Coordinates of N, CA, C and O in Angstrom, one line a residue:
M1 N 37.2 73.4 -47.7 CA 36.8 72.5 -46.7 C 36.0 71.4 -47.2 O 35.2 71.6 -48.1
S2 N 36.2 70.2 -46.7 CA 35.5 69.0 -47.2 C 34.4 68.7 -46.2 O 34.6 68.9 -45.0
F3 N 33.3 68.1 -46.7 CA 32.2 67.7 -45.8 C 32.0 66.2 -46.0 O 32.3 65.6 -47.0
P4 N 31.3 65.6 -45.0 CA 31.0 64.2 -45.1 C 30.1 63.9 -46.3 O 29.3 64.8 -46.8
P5 N 30.2 62.7 -46.8 CA 29.3 62.3 -47.9 C 27.8 62.5 -47.5 O 27.5 62.2 -46.4
I6 N 27.1 62.9 -48.5 CA 25.6 63.2 -48.2 C 24.9 62.0 -47.7 O 24.0 62.2 -46.8
E7 N 25.3 60.8 -48.1 CA 24.6 59.6 -47.7 C 24.8 59.4 -46.2 O 24.0 58.6 -45.6
T8 N 25.8 60.0 -45.6 CA 26.0 59.8 -44.1 C 25.3 60.8 -43.3 O 25.2 60.6 -42.1
L9 N 24.6 61.7 -43.9 CA 23.9 62.8 -43.2 C 22.4 62.6 -43.2 O 21.7 63.1 -42.4
L10 N 21.9 61.9 -44.2 CA 20.4 61.7 -44.4 C 20.0 60.3 -44.3 O 20.8 59.4 -44.6
Q11 N 18.8 60.1 -44.0 CA 18.2 58.7 -44.0 C 17.8 58.3 -45.4 O 17.6 57.1 -45.6
H12 N 17.7 59.2 -46.3 CA 17.3 58.9 -47.7 C 18.4 58.1 -48.5 O 19.5 58.2 -48.2
R13 N 17.9 57.3 -49.4 CA 18.7 56.5 -50.3 C 18.0 56.6 -51.7 O 16.9 56.9 -51.8
A14 N 18.8 56.3 -52.7 CA 18.2 56.3 -54.1 C 17.0 55.4 -54.0 O 16.9 54.4 -53.3
P15 N 15.9 55.8 -54.7 CA 15.9 56.9 -55.7 C 15.4 58.2 -55.1 O 15.2 59.2 -55.8
M16 N 15.2 58.3 -53.8 CA 14.7 59.5 -53.2 C 15.8 60.4 -52.7 O 15.5 61.5 -52.2
L17 N 17.1 60.1 -52.7 CA 18.1 61.0 -52.4 C 18.5 61.9 -53.5 O 18.9 61.4 -54.6
W18 N 18.2 63.1 -53.4 CA 18.4 64.1 -54.5 C 19.7 64.9 -54.4 O 20.4 65.2 -55.4
L19 N 20.1 65.3 -53.2 CA 21.2 66.1 -53.0 C 22.5 65.3 -53.3 O 22.6 64.2 -53.1
D20 N 23.4 66.1 -54.0 CA 24.7 65.5 -54.3 C 25.8 65.7 -53.3 O 26.6 64.8 -53.0
E21 N 25.8 66.9 -52.7 CA 26.9 67.1 -51.7 C 26.6 68.4 -50.9 O 25.8 69.3 -51.4
V22 N 27.2 68.5 -49.8 CA 27.2 69.8 -49.0 C 28.4 70.6 -49.6 O 29.5 70.1 -49.7
I23 N 28.1 71.9 -49.9 CA 29.2 72.7 -50.4 C 29.6 73.8 -49.4 O 30.7 74.4 -49.6
A24 N 28.8 74.1 -48.4 CA 29.1 75.1 -47.4 C 28.3 74.9 -46.2 O 27.1 74.5 -46.2
R25 N 28.9 75.2 -45.0 CA 28.1 75.3 -43.8 C 28.7 76.3 -42.9 O 30.0 76.4 -42.7
D26 N 27.8 77.1 -42.2 CA 28.3 78.1 -41.3 C 27.2 78.1 -40.2 O 26.2 78.7 -40.3
G27 N 27.6 77.4 -39.1 CA 26.6 77.3 -37.9 C 25.3 76.7 -38.3 O 25.3 75.5 -38.7
D28 N 24.2 77.5 -38.3 CA 22.9 77.0 -38.6 C 22.5 77.2 -40.0 O 21.3 77.2 -40.3
R29 N 23.4 77.3 -40.9 CA 23.2 77.5 -42.3 C 24.0 76.5 -43.1 O 25.1 76.2 -42.9
I30 N 23.3 75.9 -44.1 CA 24.0 74.9 -45.0 C 23.6 75.2 -46.5 O 22.5 75.7 -46.7
R31 N 24.5 74.9 -47.4 CA 24.3 75.0 -48.8 C 24.7 73.7 -49.4 O 25.7 73.1 -49.1
C32 N 23.7 73.2 -50.2 CA 23.9 71.9 -50.8 C 23.8 72.0 -52.3 O 23.1 72.9 -52.8
L33 N 24.4 71.1 -53.1 CA 24.4 71.1 -54.5 C 23.6 69.9 -55.0 O 23.7 68.8 -54.4
L34 N 22.9 70.2 -56.1 CA 22.1 69.1 -56.7 C 22.0 69.3 -58.2 O 21.9 70.4 -58.7
T35 N 22.3 68.2 -58.9 CA 22.1 68.3 -60.4 C 21.0 67.3 -60.7 O 20.9 66.2 -60.3
I36 N 20.0 67.9 -61.5 CA 18.9 67.1 -61.9 C 19.3 66.1 -63.0 O 19.7 66.6 -64.0
R37 N 19.1 64.8 -62.7 CA 19.5 63.8 -63.7 C 18.2 63.1 -64.2 O 17.2 63.0 -63.5
A38 N 18.3 62.6 -65.4 CA 17.1 62.0 -66.0 C 16.5 60.8 -65.2 O 15.4 60.5 -65.4
D39 N 17.4 60.1 -64.4 CA 16.9 59.0 -63.7 C 16.3 59.3 -62.3 O 15.8 58.4 -61.6
H40 N 16.2 60.6 -62.0 CA 15.5 60.9 -60.7 C 14.0 60.6 -60.8 O 13.4 60.7 -61.9
V41 N 13.5 60.2 -59.7 CA 12.1 59.6 -59.6 C 11.0 60.6 -60.0 O 10.0 60.2 -60.6
F42 N 11.2 61.9 -59.8 CA 10.1 62.8 -60.2 C 10.3 63.5 -61.6 O 9.6 64.4 -61.9
V43 N 11.3 63.0 -62.3 CA 11.5 63.6 -63.7 C 10.5 63.0 -64.6 O 10.3 61.7 -64.7
E44 N 9.8 63.8 -65.3 CA 8.8 63.4 -66.3 C 9.0 64.3 -67.5 O 8.9 65.5 -67.4
G45 N 9.3 63.7 -68.7 CA 9.5 64.5 -69.9 C 10.6 65.5 -69.8 O 10.6 66.6 -70.2
L46 N 11.7 65.0 -69.1 CA 12.9 65.8 -68.8 C 12.7 67.1 -68.0 O 13.5 68.0 -67.9
R47 N 11.5 67.1 -67.3 CA 11.2 68.2 -66.4 C 10.8 67.7 -65.0 O 10.4 66.6 -64.8
V48 N 10.9 68.6 -64.0 CA 10.5 68.3 -62.6 C 9.6 69.5 -62.2 O 10.0 70.7 -62.4
E49 N 8.4 69.2 -61.7 CA 7.5 70.2 -61.2 C 8.2 71.0 -60.1 O 8.9 70.5 -59.3
N50 N 7.8 72.3 -60.1 CA 8.4 73.2 -59.1 C 8.2 72.8 -57.6 O 9.0 73.1 -56.8
L51 N 7.1 72.2 -57.4 CA 6.7 71.7 -56.0 C 7.8 70.8 -55.4 O 7.9 70.7 -54.2
V52 N 8.5 70.0 -56.2 CA 9.5 69.1 -55.8 C 10.6 69.8 -55.0 O 11.3 69.3 -54.2
A53 N 10.7 71.1 -55.3 CA 11.7 71.9 -54.6 C 11.5 71.8 -53.0 O 12.5 72.0 -52.3
L54 N 10.3 71.6 -52.6 CA 10.1 71.5 -51.2 C 10.8 70.3 -50.6 O 11.3 70.3 -49.5
E55 N 10.8 69.2 -51.3 CA 11.6 68.0 -50.9 C 13.1 68.3 -50.9 O 13.8 67.8 -49.9
W56 N 13.6 69.0 -51.8 CA 15.0 69.4 -51.8 C 15.3 70.2 -50.6 O 16.4 70.0 -50.0
M57 N 14.5 71.1 -50.3 CA 14.7 72.0 -49.1 C 14.7 71.1 -47.8 O 15.5 71.3 -47.0
A58 N 13.7 70.2 -47.7 CA 13.6 69.3 -46.6 C 14.9 68.5 -46.5 O 15.4 68.2 -45.4
Q59 N 15.5 68.0 -47.6 CA 16.7 67.3 -47.6 C 17.9 68.1 -47.1 O 18.8 67.6 -46.4
A60 N 17.9 69.4 -47.5 CA 19.0 70.3 -47.0 C 18.9 70.5 -45.5 O 19.9 70.5 -44.8
V61 N 17.6 70.6 -45.0 CA 17.4 70.7 -43.6 C 18.0 69.4 -42.9 O 18.7 69.5 -41.9
A62 N 17.7 68.3 -43.5 CA 18.1 67.0 -42.9 C 19.7 66.9 -43.0 O 20.3 66.4 -42.0
A63 N 20.3 67.5 -44.0 CA 21.8 67.5 -44.1 C 22.3 68.3 -42.9 O 23.3 68.0 -42.3
L64 N 21.7 69.5 -42.7 CA 22.2 70.4 -41.6 C 22.1 69.7 -40.3 O 23.1 69.7 -39.5
V65 N 20.9 69.1 -40.0 CA 20.8 68.5 -38.6 C 21.6 67.2 -38.6 O 22.1 66.8 -37.5
G66 N 21.8 66.5 -39.7 CA 22.6 65.3 -39.8 C 24.1 65.7 -39.5 O 24.7 64.9 -38.8
M67 N 24.5 66.8 -39.9 CA 25.9 67.2 -39.6 C 26.0 67.5 -38.1 O 27.0 67.1 -37.4
R68 N 25.0 68.1 -37.5 CA 25.0 68.4 -36.1 C 25.0 67.0 -35.3 O 25.7 66.9 -34.3
D69 N 24.2 66.1 -35.8 CA 24.1 64.8 -35.1 C 25.5 64.1 -35.1 O 26.0 63.6 -34.1
R70 N 26.2 64.2 -36.3 CA 27.5 63.6 -36.4 C 28.5 64.2 -35.5 O 29.4 63.6 -34.9
E71 N 28.4 65.6 -35.3 CA 29.3 66.3 -34.4 C 29.1 65.9 -33.0 O 30.0 66.0 -32.1
Q72 N 27.9 65.3 -32.7 CA 27.6 64.9 -31.3 C 27.7 63.3 -31.2 O 27.1 62.7 -30.3
D73 N 28.3 62.7 -32.2 CA 28.5 61.3 -32.2 C 27.2 60.5 -32.2 O 27.1 59.5 -31.6
Q74 N 26.2 61.0 -32.9 CA 24.9 60.4 -33.0 C 24.7 60.0 -34.5 O 25.2 60.7 -35.4
E75 N 23.9 59.0 -34.7 CA 23.4 58.7 -36.1 C 22.3 59.6 -36.4 O 21.5 59.9 -35.6
P76 N 22.2 60.0 -37.7 CA 21.1 60.8 -38.1 C 19.8 60.1 -37.9 O 19.7 58.8 -38.1
R77 N 18.7 60.8 -37.5 CA 17.5 60.1 -37.2 C 16.4 60.7 -38.1 O 16.5 61.8 -38.6
P78 N 15.3 60.0 -38.2 CA 14.2 60.5 -39.1 C 13.6 61.9 -38.7 O 13.6 62.2 -37.5
G79 N 13.3 62.6 -39.7 CA 12.6 63.9 -39.5 C 11.4 63.9 -40.4 O 11.3 63.2 -41.4
Y80 N 10.4 64.8 -40.1 CA 9.2 64.9 -40.8 C 8.8 66.3 -41.1 O 8.8 67.1 -40.2
L81 N 8.5 66.6 -42.3 CA 8.1 67.9 -42.7 C 6.6 68.1 -42.2 O 5.8 67.3 -42.6
I82 N 6.4 69.0 -41.3 CA 5.1 69.1 -40.7 C 4.3 70.4 -41.1 O 3.1 70.4 -41.0
A83 N 5.0 71.4 -41.6 CA 4.3 72.6 -42.0 C 5.1 73.4 -43.0 O 6.4 73.4 -42.9
I84 N 4.4 74.1 -43.9 CA 5.1 75.0 -44.8 C 4.2 76.3 -44.8 O 3.4 76.5 -45.6
P85 N 4.5 77.1 -43.8 CA 3.6 78.3 -43.6 C 3.8 79.3 -44.7 O 3.0 80.2 -44.9
D86 N 4.9 79.2 -45.5 CA 5.2 80.2 -46.5 C 6.0 79.5 -47.6 O 7.1 79.0 -47.3
G87 N 5.6 79.6 -48.8 CA 6.4 79.1 -49.9 C 6.1 79.8 -51.2 O 4.9 80.2 -51.5
K88 N 7.1 80.1 -52.0 CA 6.9 80.8 -53.2 C 7.8 80.2 -54.3 O 8.9 79.8 -54.1
F89 N 7.2 80.0 -55.5 CA 7.9 79.4 -56.6 C 8.0 80.4 -57.7 O 7.0 80.9 -58.2
H90 N 9.2 80.7 -58.1 CA 9.5 81.7 -59.1 C 9.8 81.2 -60.5 O 10.0 81.9 -61.4
V91 N 9.7 79.8 -60.6 CA 9.9 79.2 -61.9 C 8.8 78.2 -62.1 O 8.3 77.6 -61.1
G92 N 8.4 77.9 -63.3 CA 7.3 76.9 -63.5 C 7.7 75.4 -63.4 O 6.9 74.6 -63.0
H93 N 9.0 75.2 -63.6 CA 9.5 73.8 -63.6 C 11.1 73.9 -63.5 O 11.7 74.9 -63.8
F94 N 11.7 72.7 -63.3 CA 13.1 72.6 -63.4 C 13.3 71.6 -64.5 O 12.4 70.8 -64.9
S95 N 14.6 71.5 -65.0 CA 14.9 70.7 -66.2 C 16.1 69.8 -65.9 O 17.0 70.1 -65.1
V96 N 16.1 68.6 -66.5 CA 17.2 67.7 -66.5 C 18.5 68.5 -66.9 O 18.5 69.3 -67.8
G97 N 19.5 68.4 -66.1 CA 20.8 69.1 -66.3 C 20.9 70.4 -65.5 O 22.0 70.9 -65.3
D98 N 19.8 70.9 -64.9 CA 19.9 72.0 -64.0 C 20.8 71.7 -62.8 O 20.7 70.7 -62.2
V99 N 21.7 72.7 -62.5 CA 22.5 72.6 -61.3 C 22.0 73.6 -60.3 O 21.9 74.8 -60.6
L100 N 21.6 73.1 -59.2 CA 20.9 73.9 -58.2 C 21.6 74.0 -56.9 O 22.3 73.0 -56.5
E101 N 21.5 75.1 -56.2 CA 22.0 75.3 -54.9 C 20.9 75.4 -53.9 O 20.0 76.3 -54.2
I102 N 20.8 74.6 -52.9 CA 19.7 74.6 -52.0 C 20.3 75.1 -50.6 O 21.3 74.5 -50.2
E103 N 19.7 76.1 -50.1 CA 20.2 76.6 -48.8 C 19.1 76.5 -47.7 O 17.9 76.7 -48.0
A104 N 19.5 76.1 -46.5 CA 18.6 76.0 -45.4 C 19.2 76.7 -44.2 O 20.4 76.4 -43.9
T105 N 18.5 77.5 -43.5 CA 19.0 78.2 -42.3 C 18.0 78.0 -41.2 O 16.8 78.3 -41.4
R106 N 18.5 77.5 -40.1 CA 17.6 77.4 -38.9 C 17.2 78.7 -38.3 O 18.1 79.5 -38.1
V107 N 15.9 79.0 -38.2 CA 15.4 80.3 -37.7 C 15.2 80.1 -36.2 O 15.5 81.0 -35.4
W108 N 14.6 79.0 -35.8 CA 14.4 78.7 -34.3 C 14.2 77.2 -34.2 O 13.9 76.5 -35.1
G109 N 14.2 76.8 -32.9 CA 13.9 75.4 -32.7 C 14.9 74.7 -31.7 O 15.9 75.4 -31.2
D110 N 14.7 73.5 -31.5 CA 15.5 72.7 -30.6 C 15.9 71.4 -31.4 O 15.8 71.3 -32.6
D111 N 16.2 70.3 -30.6 CA 16.7 69.1 -31.2 C 15.5 68.3 -31.9 O 15.8 67.4 -32.7
Q112 N 14.3 68.7 -31.6 CA 13.1 67.9 -32.1 C 12.2 68.7 -33.0 O 11.7 68.2 -33.9
L113 N 12.1 70.0 -32.8 CA 11.2 70.8 -33.6 C 11.9 72.1 -34.0 O 12.5 72.7 -33.2
G114 N 11.8 72.4 -35.3 CA 12.5 73.6 -35.7 C 11.8 74.2 -37.0 O 11.0 73.6 -37.7
S115 N 12.2 75.5 -37.2 CA 11.7 76.2 -38.4 C 12.9 76.6 -39.2 O 13.9 77.1 -38.6
F116 N 12.9 76.5 -40.5 CA 14.0 76.8 -41.4 C 13.5 77.7 -42.5 O 12.5 77.4 -43.1
E117 N 14.4 78.6 -42.9 CA 14.2 79.4 -44.1 C 15.0 78.7 -45.2 O 16.2 78.5 -45.0
C118 N 14.4 78.5 -46.4 CA 15.1 77.7 -47.4 C 15.0 78.4 -48.8 O 14.0 79.1 -49.0
T119 N 16.0 78.2 -49.6 CA 16.0 78.8 -51.0 C 16.5 77.7 -51.9 O 17.3 76.9 -51.6
V120 N 16.1 77.9 -53.2 CA 16.6 77.1 -54.3 C 17.0 78.1 -55.3 O 16.2 79.0 -55.8
E121 N 18.3 78.0 -55.8 CA 18.8 78.9 -56.8 C 19.4 78.1 -57.9 O 20.0 77.1 -57.7
R122 N 19.2 78.7 -59.1 CA 19.8 78.1 -60.3 C 20.7 79.2 -60.9 O 20.2 80.2 -61.4
G123 N 22.1 79.1 -60.6 CA 23.0 80.2 -61.0 C 22.6 81.3 -60.0 O 22.6 81.2 -58.8
S124 N 22.4 82.5 -60.6 CA 22.1 83.7 -59.8 C 20.5 83.9 -59.7 O 20.1 84.9 -59.2
V125 N 19.8 82.9 -60.2 CA 18.3 83.1 -60.3 C 17.7 82.4 -59.1 O 17.9 81.2 -58.9
L126 N 16.9 83.1 -58.3 CA 16.2 82.6 -57.2 C 14.9 81.9 -57.7 O 14.1 82.5 -58.4
C127 N 14.9 80.6 -57.5 CA 13.8 79.8 -58.1 C 12.6 79.5 -57.1 O 11.5 79.3 -57.5
A128 N 13.0 79.4 -55.8 CA 11.9 79.0 -54.9 C 12.4 79.4 -53.5 O 13.6 79.4 -53.2
T129 N 11.5 79.8 -52.6 CA 11.7 80.1 -51.2 C 10.6 79.4 -50.4 O 9.5 79.3 -50.9
A130 N 11.0 79.0 -49.2 CA 9.9 78.5 -48.3 C 10.4 78.6 -46.9 O 11.6 78.5 -46.6
Q131 N 9.5 78.7 -46.0 CA 9.7 78.5 -44.6 C 9.1 77.1 -44.3 O 8.0 76.8 -44.6
V132 N 9.9 76.2 -43.7 CA 9.5 74.8 -43.4 C 9.7 74.5 -41.9 O 10.6 75.0 -41.3
S133 N 8.7 73.8 -41.4 CA 8.8 73.4 -40.0 C 9.0 71.9 -40.0 O 8.3 71.1 -40.8
V134 N 9.9 71.4 -39.2 CA 10.3 70.0 -39.2 C 10.2 69.4 -37.8 O 10.6 70.1 -36.8
Y135 N 9.7 68.2 -37.6 CA 9.8 67.4 -36.4 C 10.7 66.2 -36.6 O 10.6 65.6 -37.6
R136 N 11.5 66.0 -35.6 CA 12.4 64.8 -35.6 C 12.0 63.9 -34.4 O 11.7 64.4 -33.3
T137 N 12.2 62.6 -34.6 CA 11.9 61.7 -33.5 C 12.9 61.9 -32.4 O 14.0 62.3 -32.7
P138 N 12.5 61.7 -31.2 CA 13.4 61.9 -30.1 C 14.6 60.9 -30.1 O 14.4 59.8 -30.7
L139 N 15.7 61.2 -29.5 CA 16.8 60.2 -29.4 C 16.2 59.0 -28.6 O 15.4 59.1 -27.7
H140 N 16.7 57.8 -29.0 CA 16.3 56.6 -28.4 C 16.6 56.7 -26.9 O 17.7 57.0 -26.5
G141 N 15.5 56.4 -26.1 CA 15.7 56.4 -24.7 C 15.4 57.8 -24.0 O 15.4 57.9 -22.8
S142 N 15.2 58.8 -24.8 CA 15.0 60.2 -24.2 C 13.5 60.5 -24.3 O 12.7 59.9 -25.0
T143 N 13.1 61.4 -23.5 CA 11.7 61.8 -23.5 C 11.6 63.2 -24.0 O 12.5 64.0 -23.8
P144 N 10.5 63.6 -24.7 CA 10.4 64.9 -25.2 C 10.3 65.9 -24.1 O 9.9 65.7 -23.0
A145 N 10.9 67.1 -24.3 CA 10.9 68.2 -23.3 C 9.5 68.8 -23.1 O 8.7 68.7 -23.9

């Protein structure tokens, strides 16, 4: 199955667009692929701090809701990471050349506020997990529920 280009799902652009592509989607779950390249903005000394995984997770969430927006003939709209009630990092850093799979699954929420369980894996190694809460701006002309 092919998926839309990642640039059509997120508001991000280089140098802040990290995800390369969507590789799977099943309802409220998405898997994205990312390869860490030397020209990425948070690479320092060929490494990326493990906390940057939170941004990758947020971008996977954005890709998931961006796909939903496209299915409803809407343009993706901005979202904001508002809480991380739980996060664990199982690696000290990531390295240039790492190929990572980022998964995000919606646990609860509506079109504006939601909670997602996210993971970052390198091969079969679980590198990071987090629960993230996200707020999205309302559709133009609509009022919050």
